[in-house]
Amino acid sequence: MDEIARFLRSYPPFDRLPDHVVHQIAGELQIEFVRAGQTILTRGGEPAQFLYIVCKGSVDLLRSGDQVVDTLGPGEAFGHPSLIRGQPPLVTVRAHTDTLLYLLPGAIFHRLRAEQPQFAAFFAASVIERLGYAIQSRQAESNPALFQTRLRDLIARPPVFISADATVGDAARLMRAERISSLIVDQQPPGIITDRDLRNRVLAEGLPDTTLVRQVMSAPATSISADALAFEGLLLMLERGIHHLPLVDHDRVIGLVTHTDILRRQSNSPLFLPRLLQRATSLADLRRYTDQVADAVNTLMAAGARVSDIGRVVAVAHDALLQRLLHDAEAELGPPPVPYAWLVLGSEGRYEQTLRTDQDNALVYDDEASPEAVRYFERLAELVVGWLVECGFPRCPGNVMASNPEWRQPLSVWQRYFRRWIEVPDEESLLRTAIFFDYRQVYGALPAEPILRTITQHAAEHRIFMARLARAALRQPAPLTFFRQVALERRGEQRDLLDLKLRGTAMVVDIARLFGLEARSNETNTIARLRAAMAAGVLSREDGDNLISAFELLSTLRLQHQQQQIAQGLPPDNLVNFHQLGPRERREIKESLQAIASVQRGVALMFQTDRLA
């Protein structure tokens, strides 16, 4: 029995159950040996009476016509959908090889589902539920300071209100009397006035203390639900650059938290980053700032943050760095002669950059630029790209940077670029689309982003373009074998490798870009595009949720792998040895790839890619 218990503890979900529960399960199991080719469960036959766990060997799951939809190996289980529903099996299960099985009686299975939430979540009936559980279970192991603490739990005292018609002198005296640094302005919607407002908007501007609060307050105040997580509050303060956050419950302000309240909960908080950037006086200081961003990523990852949320934190931090560098460049070269826009592309444009990767950027300037102005932007681009290199961001090997004259052009040229890529969807156009349609404007007075968005919003009207973009998105099929196992590759002496980017996250990114355009969405983030596509009805809720969960899981595994390599002094890559992963990770990858493969089949039908020449 001890040997069976040790076996069970090596695989999910038994590795998450208390030891005494695992020993009880081991004592209840029956053992059965089946020969290769023997049928264990029959599609449409008698409902399963047991949860079957493969100990040795493997079994095939077959649909009609003996089509193999999956092959299960040691530690994997089957029979639970039939057990849960009390209905005939949806697939036939047949031994692929001679196989040793552990059988858990149905009554014990149902009791465990009632008593052990992790067991119940793992043996959910659908892929959506299982992938969702995998993400939730990772966060359940996280730092409770950020991911299990509600903001209402940080409220130290009731909020203090002041009238909008009070004077700033009244506000200052009330803050001193109450020993607080902000007041809620009593109006609808509520406003806020802080000690920083008194310094920057009153004293620094030479205004008298009789100035009315309404003249210097911030209204409406940025607020958040009191039931939001501490991490959600952290993100909002970081993105808005604020230090005080009112908490609301049923449209009523019930408290307020400051950035200090959250800093006390986490020593290496991203909220320290703006202060570090403000204090930087040299490129060496800015390089240290980017090091601190990387440290914050490690801290958030260890605390259980979703990779999508980490990407938002990194985007805010790197955007602030870019804005600082561009401001410094303007100080050195003089003010820009005409309005311009600095764009970030690729993963940074999608809010999905987590490590310092190659630069992908572009520059758009006003059509009225003179030859002297063009030379100005050439010098500005060279300065900023060079400074980014010194801050740890290598030059793009494909030269997709603002320092390349091709990607430093007036707005009218960029408009021609975008229209041509859509109207003449050749191989080069599809390659450019994959880079440049994932863009954001992070600096500059020229409204390039909304102007170019008016072009991409009409991409869905060009059905040849959409079909070819769909075909390009399917060039990397989900790496699954005929028997629904993960297809691995060999590179040199290394074997059993899986590229978590090329054969993982990139497939979802491409599908999301396609459906985002089909939905006429302006979103660039992968998950936001999928949600927009679901809302527009061009992507089913089931497929969208599956892709979101698969993207989160594969991104998490990829970042964990890269962090381990960096800690070992190795250059980070995307290649993992599949068989060196734990059973939990292997299952997550396999189900993620199966979810992606299912959507890829639907994409081929929806966009009729087989009809293209």
XYZ file of C-alpha atoms in Angstrom:
613
model
C 0.000 0.000 0.000
C 2.901 2.372 0.719
C 4.213 1.772 -2.790
C 0.810 2.644 -4.291
C 0.607 5.775 -2.124
C 4.088 6.867 -3.303
C 2.983 6.358 -6.908
C -0.175 8.425 -6.415
C 1.710 11.269 -4.715
C 3.837 11.627 -7.866
C 0.845 12.731 -9.944
C -1.849 15.403 -9.775
C -4.258 15.794 -8.106
C -3.069 13.300 -5.483
C 0.098 15.352 -4.941
C -2.153 18.121 -3.573
C -4.053 15.930 -1.097
C -3.127 15.339 2.576
C -0.955 12.260 3.175
C -3.602 10.478 5.232
C -6.150 10.917 2.422
C -3.718 9.477 -0.145
C -3.128 6.444 2.116
C -6.889 5.941 2.443
C -7.250 6.060 -1.360
C -4.407 3.560 -1.781
C -6.244 1.178 0.530
C -9.445 1.405 -1.503
C -7.924 0.768 -4.941
C -8.456 -2.377 -6.944
C -5.749 -3.614 -9.332
C -6.467 -4.880 -12.833
C -4.189 -6.028 -15.678
C -5.424 -5.718 -19.283
C -3.822 -7.018 -22.489
C -3.018 -4.797 -25.469
C -6.119 -4.346 -27.628
C -8.551 -5.138 -24.811
C -11.505 -2.730 -24.473
C -11.961 -1.249 -21.002
C -14.862 1.165 -21.602
C -17.174 1.315 -24.613
C -18.517 4.495 -26.170
C -22.282 4.565 -25.533
C -22.047 1.437 -23.346
C -22.502 0.912 -19.629
C -21.545 3.947 -17.466
C -18.165 3.713 -15.752
C -18.181 2.268 -12.234
C -14.602 3.253 -11.399
C -12.030 5.984 -11.855
C -9.262 4.248 -13.805
C -5.653 5.317 -13.149
C -2.901 4.047 -15.466
C -0.021 2.593 -13.440
C 2.019 1.015 -16.259
C 1.478 0.896 -20.014
C -0.890 3.124 -21.996
C -4.490 3.296 -23.234
C -6.105 4.873 -26.302
C -9.251 7.009 -26.207
C -11.237 6.451 -29.410
C -14.285 8.064 -30.976
C -16.369 6.603 -33.806
C -14.462 4.826 -36.540
C -11.614 3.971 -34.183
C -10.316 7.548 -34.388
C -7.731 7.973 -31.608
C -8.337 11.270 -29.813
C -5.822 10.779 -27.000
C -3.380 8.310 -25.505
C -2.915 8.198 -21.727
C 0.152 6.988 -19.868
C 1.219 6.423 -16.230
C -0.439 8.716 -13.714
C -3.254 9.715 -16.067
C -6.858 8.820 -15.368
C -10.042 8.161 -17.328
C -13.677 7.289 -16.713
C -14.438 10.390 -14.656
C -16.737 12.178 -17.171
C -18.992 9.116 -17.230
C -18.810 8.784 -13.436
C -19.699 12.454 -12.887
C -22.651 12.468 -15.289
C -23.797 8.904 -14.612
C -24.078 8.451 -18.369
C -22.489 6.161 -20.965
C -18.851 6.938 -21.856
C -18.286 9.432 -24.671
C -15.223 7.526 -25.883
C -14.073 3.940 -26.127
C -10.990 3.196 -24.022
C -8.735 0.415 -25.301
C -5.376 -0.787 -24.000
C -2.621 0.388 -26.377
C -0.078 -1.856 -24.660
C -0.266 -4.388 -21.861
C -1.455 -2.131 -19.049
C -1.685 -2.194 -15.260
C -4.596 -0.153 -13.895
C -5.642 1.086 -10.466
C -9.433 1.224 -10.074
C -11.013 3.628 -7.572
C -14.667 2.674 -6.830
C -17.266 5.251 -7.869
C -18.576 5.739 -4.329
C -15.079 6.671 -3.081
C -14.595 8.951 -6.103
C -17.809 10.867 -5.366
C -16.955 11.147 -1.663
C -13.544 12.634 -2.508
C -15.175 15.113 -4.884
C -17.450 16.241 -2.064
C -14.714 16.457 0.585
C -11.637 17.596 -1.394
C -12.160 20.728 -3.558
C -8.844 20.272 -5.384
C -9.747 16.712 -6.293
C -13.179 17.863 -7.555
C -11.712 20.731 -9.612
C -9.076 18.499 -11.207
C -11.598 15.898 -12.278
C -13.936 18.463 -13.817
C -15.793 17.301 -16.867
C -14.521 19.839 -19.422
C -11.169 21.042 -20.663
C -12.170 24.648 -19.831
C -12.728 23.722 -16.191
C -9.495 21.711 -15.978
C -7.336 24.420 -17.551
C -9.018 27.008 -15.348
C -8.300 24.864 -12.306
C -4.638 24.603 -13.300
C -4.322 28.408 -13.263
C -6.243 28.753 -9.995
C -4.158 26.089 -8.270
C -0.970 27.966 -9.185
C -2.361 31.141 -7.650
C -3.497 29.215 -4.583
C 0.194 28.514 -3.889
C 1.010 32.220 -4.165
C 2.000 34.915 -1.707
C -1.171 35.701 0.280
C -0.045 39.308 0.714
C -1.001 40.159 -2.853
C -3.268 37.460 -4.213
C -5.409 36.444 -1.259
C -5.773 39.815 0.490
C -8.813 41.946 -0.312
C -8.283 45.690 -0.335
C -11.030 46.137 2.282
C -8.758 44.215 4.687
C -6.166 47.006 4.379
C -8.553 49.767 5.470
C -7.115 51.293 8.653
C -9.841 53.901 9.318
C -12.994 55.406 7.772
C -12.431 57.998 5.042
C -12.427 61.701 5.916
C -14.580 63.928 3.716
C -14.392 67.621 2.851
C -16.684 69.889 0.843
C -15.626 70.991 -2.640
C -16.405 74.563 -1.496
C -13.982 74.414 1.450
C -10.647 76.188 1.100
C -7.292 74.497 0.646
C -6.339 75.995 4.001
C -9.245 74.096 5.564
C -8.060 70.945 3.789
C -4.498 71.295 5.064
C -5.662 71.845 8.646
C -8.029 68.864 8.470
C -5.240 66.598 7.128
C -2.967 67.727 9.970
C -5.652 67.198 12.610
C -6.517 63.731 11.307
C -2.859 62.815 10.555
C -3.697 61.706 7.036
C -2.388 62.570 3.557
C -5.638 62.783 1.565
C -9.304 63.715 1.792
C -12.326 62.521 -0.157
C -14.229 65.426 -1.708
C -17.915 65.001 -0.865
C -19.678 65.188 -4.243
C -20.966 62.854 -6.977
C -18.851 61.353 -8.313
C -16.390 61.757 -5.423
C -13.159 63.677 -5.872
C -9.900 63.531 -3.946
C -7.339 66.055 -2.718
C -3.931 64.915 -1.444
C -0.904 66.425 0.235
C 0.834 66.274 -3.167
C -1.955 68.408 -4.641
C -1.382 71.012 -1.935
C 2.354 71.085 -2.698
C 2.210 70.941 -6.497
C -1.048 72.714 -7.356
C -1.235 75.278 -4.558
C 2.144 76.149 -2.991
C 4.246 75.630 -6.140
C 1.772 77.738 -8.149
C 1.685 80.523 -5.551
C -2.057 80.183 -4.912
C -3.523 81.590 -1.663
C -4.884 79.351 1.087
C -8.349 80.706 0.281
C -8.324 78.779 -3.007
C -11.327 76.447 -3.167
C -10.792 72.696 -3.025
C -12.765 72.243 -6.255
C -10.108 74.246 -8.127
C -7.238 71.863 -7.317
C -8.866 68.489 -6.575
C -8.822 65.444 -8.851
C -12.339 64.537 -9.949
C -13.706 62.038 -10.459
C -11.274 60.171 -8.230
C -9.839 56.924 -9.579
C -11.392 54.246 -7.380
C -11.732 50.468 -7.150
C -14.049 47.951 -5.513
C -13.224 47.232 -1.894
C -13.438 43.524 -2.727
C -10.676 43.722 -5.350
C -7.389 41.967 -4.603
C -4.382 43.898 -3.305
C -2.573 43.081 -6.565
C -5.364 44.672 -8.613
C -4.986 47.818 -6.552
C -1.235 47.733 -7.086
C -1.679 47.490 -10.868
C -4.162 50.351 -10.974
C -1.932 52.670 -8.914
C 1.075 51.788 -11.063
C -0.776 52.333 -14.350
C -2.343 55.642 -13.258
C 0.726 56.906 -11.366
C -1.313 57.579 -8.207
C -0.527 57.047 -4.520
C -4.021 57.111 -2.966
C -6.865 54.814 -3.992
C -10.441 55.201 -2.669
C -12.316 51.930 -2.108
C -16.002 51.752 -2.974
C -18.806 49.453 -1.916
C -22.160 49.951 -3.700
C -20.995 53.313 -5.102
C -20.055 54.565 -1.626
C -16.463 55.321 -0.571
C -15.833 53.221 2.548
C -12.075 53.591 2.877
C -8.828 54.450 1.203
C -5.484 52.706 0.748
C -2.148 54.257 -0.110
C 0.810 52.832 -1.979
C 2.502 52.573 1.436
C -0.207 50.164 2.632
C 0.728 47.774 -0.196
C 4.481 48.382 0.066
C 4.311 47.094 3.635
C 2.992 43.822 2.232
C 5.762 43.311 -0.319
C 9.388 44.391 -0.040
C 10.228 44.325 -3.770
C 7.043 45.935 -5.040
C 6.737 47.370 -8.559
C 5.443 50.513 -6.841
C 9.080 51.346 -6.050
C 9.916 51.580 -9.766
C 8.644 55.116 -10.558
C 10.699 56.497 -7.661
C 13.842 54.741 -8.945
C 13.297 56.170 -12.416
C 12.823 59.694 -11.071
C 16.111 59.481 -9.154
C 18.132 58.154 -12.111
C 20.747 60.667 -13.300
C 22.828 58.524 -15.672
C 22.560 55.638 -18.114
C 24.108 53.429 -15.438
C 21.204 54.377 -13.142
C 18.718 53.582 -15.914
C 20.366 50.194 -16.459
C 19.952 49.513 -12.739
C 16.313 50.531 -13.115
C 15.770 47.852 -15.787
C 17.494 45.366 -13.459
C 14.954 46.314 -10.796
C 12.139 45.725 -13.286
C 13.529 42.209 -13.855
C 13.684 41.670 -10.076
C 10.070 42.807 -9.764
C 9.102 40.222 -12.409
C 10.791 37.501 -10.358
C 9.010 38.680 -7.212
C 5.608 38.764 -8.905
C 6.178 35.350 -10.478
C 7.124 33.855 -7.111
C 4.056 35.493 -5.583
C 1.773 33.741 -8.091
C 0.893 36.585 -10.473
C -0.574 35.675 -13.838
C 1.858 36.268 -16.684
C -0.729 38.566 -18.292
C -0.659 40.790 -15.192
C 3.136 40.708 -15.050
C 3.156 41.876 -18.670
C 1.059 44.887 -17.693
C 3.487 45.806 -14.914
C 6.472 45.470 -17.263
C 4.698 47.543 -19.935
C 4.125 50.395 -17.491
C 7.757 50.227 -16.327
C 9.288 50.018 -19.811
C 6.927 52.693 -21.191
C 8.105 55.017 -18.412
C 11.733 54.277 -19.317
C 11.087 55.022 -22.992
C 9.315 58.256 -22.132
C 12.276 59.280 -19.976
C 14.770 58.467 -22.758
C 12.765 60.353 -25.384
C 12.415 63.330 -23.057
C 16.198 63.286 -22.475
C 16.819 63.039 -26.219
C 14.603 66.061 -26.835
C 16.481 67.946 -24.119
C 19.746 67.171 -25.908
C 18.574 67.856 -29.481
C 16.031 70.560 -28.813
C 12.244 70.399 -29.088
C 10.859 68.322 -31.982
C 10.335 70.463 -35.091
C 6.992 68.760 -35.860
C 4.769 66.363 -33.880
C 5.793 62.709 -33.887
C 4.884 59.345 -32.326
C 7.087 56.555 -30.959
C 5.566 53.094 -31.387
C 6.479 49.854 -29.651
C 5.791 46.613 -31.518
C 5.551 42.859 -31.011
C 5.362 41.506 -27.466
C 5.844 44.985 -26.000
C 3.014 46.281 -28.159
C 0.836 43.447 -26.833
C 1.707 44.132 -23.152
C 3.337 40.681 -23.084
C 7.036 41.424 -22.634
C 8.323 39.930 -19.389
C 12.086 39.828 -19.943
C 14.424 42.301 -21.621
C 14.158 41.167 -25.225
C 15.229 42.587 -28.570
C 13.941 46.025 -29.472
C 10.971 46.374 -31.826
C 10.017 50.011 -32.376
C 9.127 52.561 -35.025
C 8.790 56.316 -35.427
C 6.034 58.253 -37.201
C 6.365 61.982 -37.856
C 4.105 64.668 -39.276
C 3.831 64.969 -43.056
C 4.934 68.612 -42.871
C 8.438 67.639 -41.743
C 11.211 69.510 -43.576
C 14.532 67.871 -44.573
C 16.042 69.357 -41.386
C 13.220 67.836 -39.346
C 13.835 64.439 -40.964
C 17.499 64.666 -39.886
C 16.366 65.596 -36.382
C 14.311 62.404 -36.083
C 17.195 60.360 -37.481
C 19.447 61.645 -34.684
C 16.696 61.174 -32.089
C 16.077 57.563 -33.162
C 19.798 56.708 -33.109
C 20.163 58.237 -29.640
C 17.188 56.415 -28.120
C 17.925 53.035 -29.748
C 21.542 53.297 -28.559
C 20.491 54.211 -25.038
C 18.065 51.266 -24.987
C 20.991 48.980 -25.875
C 22.917 50.368 -22.898
C 19.861 49.713 -20.722
C 19.926 46.034 -21.700
C 17.630 45.883 -24.749
C 19.599 44.469 -27.734
C 19.092 45.740 -31.264
C 16.543 43.798 -33.293
C 18.293 41.205 -35.521
C 15.699 41.975 -38.224
C 16.394 45.723 -37.895
C 12.778 46.533 -37.002
C 13.733 49.705 -35.155
C 13.181 53.424 -35.485
C 16.870 53.783 -36.405
C 16.075 51.993 -39.692
C 14.851 54.640 -42.210
C 12.216 52.196 -43.501
C 10.509 52.276 -40.104
C 11.005 56.022 -39.531
C 8.591 57.628 -41.938
C 5.909 60.342 -42.185
C 2.339 59.429 -41.278
C 1.149 59.254 -44.903
C 3.812 56.642 -45.685
C 2.740 54.565 -42.696
C -0.841 54.757 -43.907
C 0.293 53.441 -47.312
C 2.258 50.658 -45.580
C -0.801 49.493 -43.614
C -3.150 49.675 -46.611
C -0.727 47.773 -48.845
C -0.235 44.996 -46.285
C -4.003 44.467 -46.236
C -4.769 44.978 -49.931
C -1.758 43.018 -51.275
C -1.431 40.155 -48.766
C 1.743 38.521 -50.106
C 4.302 36.766 -47.914
C 6.093 39.986 -47.005
C 2.818 41.693 -46.094
C 1.786 38.832 -43.803
C 5.185 38.963 -42.095
C 4.834 42.724 -41.566
C 1.286 42.312 -40.276
C 2.488 39.900 -37.576
C 4.880 42.590 -36.300
C 3.338 45.981 -36.997
C -0.321 45.263 -36.242
C 0.750 44.588 -32.643
C 1.646 48.212 -31.930
C 1.099 50.850 -29.246
C 2.026 54.520 -29.133
C 3.960 55.284 -25.960
C 5.130 58.844 -26.639
C 4.551 61.853 -28.841
C 1.902 64.418 -29.741
C 1.117 63.040 -33.202
C -2.066 60.871 -32.914
C -0.614 58.087 -35.069
C -2.204 55.203 -33.165
C -5.884 56.143 -33.643
C -5.261 57.162 -37.266
C -3.667 53.820 -38.157
C -6.372 51.971 -36.227
C -8.967 53.301 -38.695
C -7.171 51.221 -41.345
C -6.857 47.982 -39.353
C -10.515 48.219 -38.294
C -11.495 47.577 -41.921
C -9.147 44.626 -42.445
C -12.020 42.154 -41.951
C -13.662 43.514 -45.120
C -10.770 42.116 -47.180
C -11.589 38.402 -47.149
C -8.554 37.304 -49.185
C -6.309 39.043 -46.671
C -8.137 37.402 -43.758
C -7.972 33.951 -45.368
C -4.238 34.281 -46.018
C -3.658 35.604 -42.518
C -5.574 32.556 -41.230
C -3.429 30.220 -43.315
C -0.292 31.922 -41.982
C -1.613 31.454 -38.426
C -1.959 27.707 -39.093
C 1.546 27.148 -40.471
C 2.616 25.961 -37.047
C 0.084 23.252 -36.146
C -0.196 22.272 -32.515
C 2.577 19.700 -31.987
C 0.541 16.566 -31.407
C 1.158 13.092 -32.812
C -1.429 10.856 -34.446
C -2.045 9.396 -30.999
C -2.602 12.875 -29.496
C 0.704 12.857 -27.649
C 3.008 15.882 -27.612
C 5.300 15.804 -30.656
C 8.863 16.546 -29.578
C 11.911 17.550 -31.583
C 15.642 16.997 -31.569
C 18.305 19.682 -31.949
C 21.841 18.400 -32.143
C 22.492 16.195 -29.143
C 19.386 17.462 -27.343
C 16.237 15.355 -27.591
C 12.625 15.445 -26.392
C 12.447 19.228 -26.808
C 9.399 21.473 -27.067
C 9.615 25.132 -28.102
C 7.118 26.800 -25.761
C 7.053 29.954 -27.894
C 7.074 28.764 -31.508
C 5.008 25.626 -30.810
C 3.036 27.133 -27.941
C 2.249 30.765 -27.120
C 2.923 32.095 -30.658
C 0.128 29.921 -32.044
C -2.370 31.581 -29.701
C -0.969 35.051 -30.469
C -1.526 34.473 -34.203
C -5.066 33.157 -33.717
C -5.929 36.065 -31.401
C -4.612 38.623 -33.920
C -6.793 37.026 -36.608
C -9.954 37.016 -34.495
C -9.215 40.500 -33.139
C -9.213 41.843 -36.697
C -12.330 39.814 -37.536
C -14.045 41.467 -34.549
C -12.820 44.914 -35.697
C -11.219 45.357 -32.281
C -8.514 47.901 -31.479
C -7.017 45.650 -28.790
C -3.436 44.464 -29.201
C -3.117 42.244 -26.124
C -3.698 38.545 -26.905
C -6.195 37.879 -24.114
C -8.010 41.176 -24.727
C -8.320 40.287 -28.433
C -9.813 36.899 -27.592
C -12.310 38.480 -25.206
C -13.257 41.070 -27.824
C -13.778 38.279 -30.367
C -16.025 36.392 -27.934
C -18.011 39.566 -27.218
C -18.436 40.192 -30.966
C -19.650 36.622 -31.514
C -16.901 35.653 -33.968
C -15.285 33.223 -31.483
C -17.220 30.825 -29.269
C -17.048 31.242 -25.511
C -15.689 27.707 -25.131
C -12.892 28.183 -27.664
C -12.009 31.629 -26.334
C -11.820 30.487 -22.712
C -9.754 27.455 -23.712
C -7.278 29.609 -25.631
C -6.960 32.111 -22.772
C -6.230 29.348 -20.262
C -3.793 27.631 -22.637
C -1.982 30.916 -23.284
C -1.667 31.683 -19.558
C -0.361 28.202 -18.734
C 2.156 27.992 -21.584
C 3.356 31.550 -20.882
C 3.832 30.706 -17.207
C 5.836 27.565 -17.961
C 7.951 29.465 -20.491
C 8.764 32.277 -18.050
C 9.552 29.813 -15.248
C 11.927 27.972 -17.588
C 13.668 31.211 -18.580
C 14.003 32.362 -14.978
C 15.654 29.064 -14.054
C 18.136 29.495 -16.913
C 18.977 33.067 -15.869
C 19.502 31.920 -12.266
C 21.980 29.322 -13.594
C 23.848 31.942 -15.622
C 22.522 30.600 -18.941
C 21.031 32.650 -21.792
C 17.233 32.226 -21.711
C 15.539 30.287 -24.510
C 12.161 28.693 -25.152
C 13.199 25.029 -25.318
C 12.143 22.702 -22.514
C 12.911 19.008 -22.196
C 9.386 17.660 -21.988
C 10.268 14.477 -20.131
C 12.159 16.405 -17.447
C 8.982 18.274 -16.521
C 6.751 17.028 -13.747
C 3.524 15.124 -14.509
C 1.469 18.192 -13.653
C 3.290 20.367 -16.211
C 3.174 17.643 -18.869
C -0.588 17.304 -18.456
C -1.078 21.088 -18.615
C 0.968 21.338 -21.811
C -0.818 18.419 -23.431
C -4.310 19.732 -22.680
C -3.290 23.262 -23.729
C -2.020 21.998 -27.087
C -5.135 19.897 -27.600
C -7.275 22.998 -26.975
C -5.215 24.983 -29.502
C -5.424 22.174 -32.077
C -9.205 22.112 -31.769
C -9.448 25.859 -32.472
C -6.974 25.576 -35.362
C -9.270 23.057 -37.045
C -12.145 25.494 -36.668
C -10.081 28.366 -38.100
C -9.292 26.342 -41.236
C -13.021 25.736 -41.803
C -14.159 29.256 -40.932
C -11.704 31.006 -43.252
C -11.698 28.227 -45.906
C -7.915 28.166 -46.067
C -7.992 25.015 -48.224
C -9.465 27.042 -51.107
C -6.518 29.414 -51.346
C -4.182 29.046 -54.308
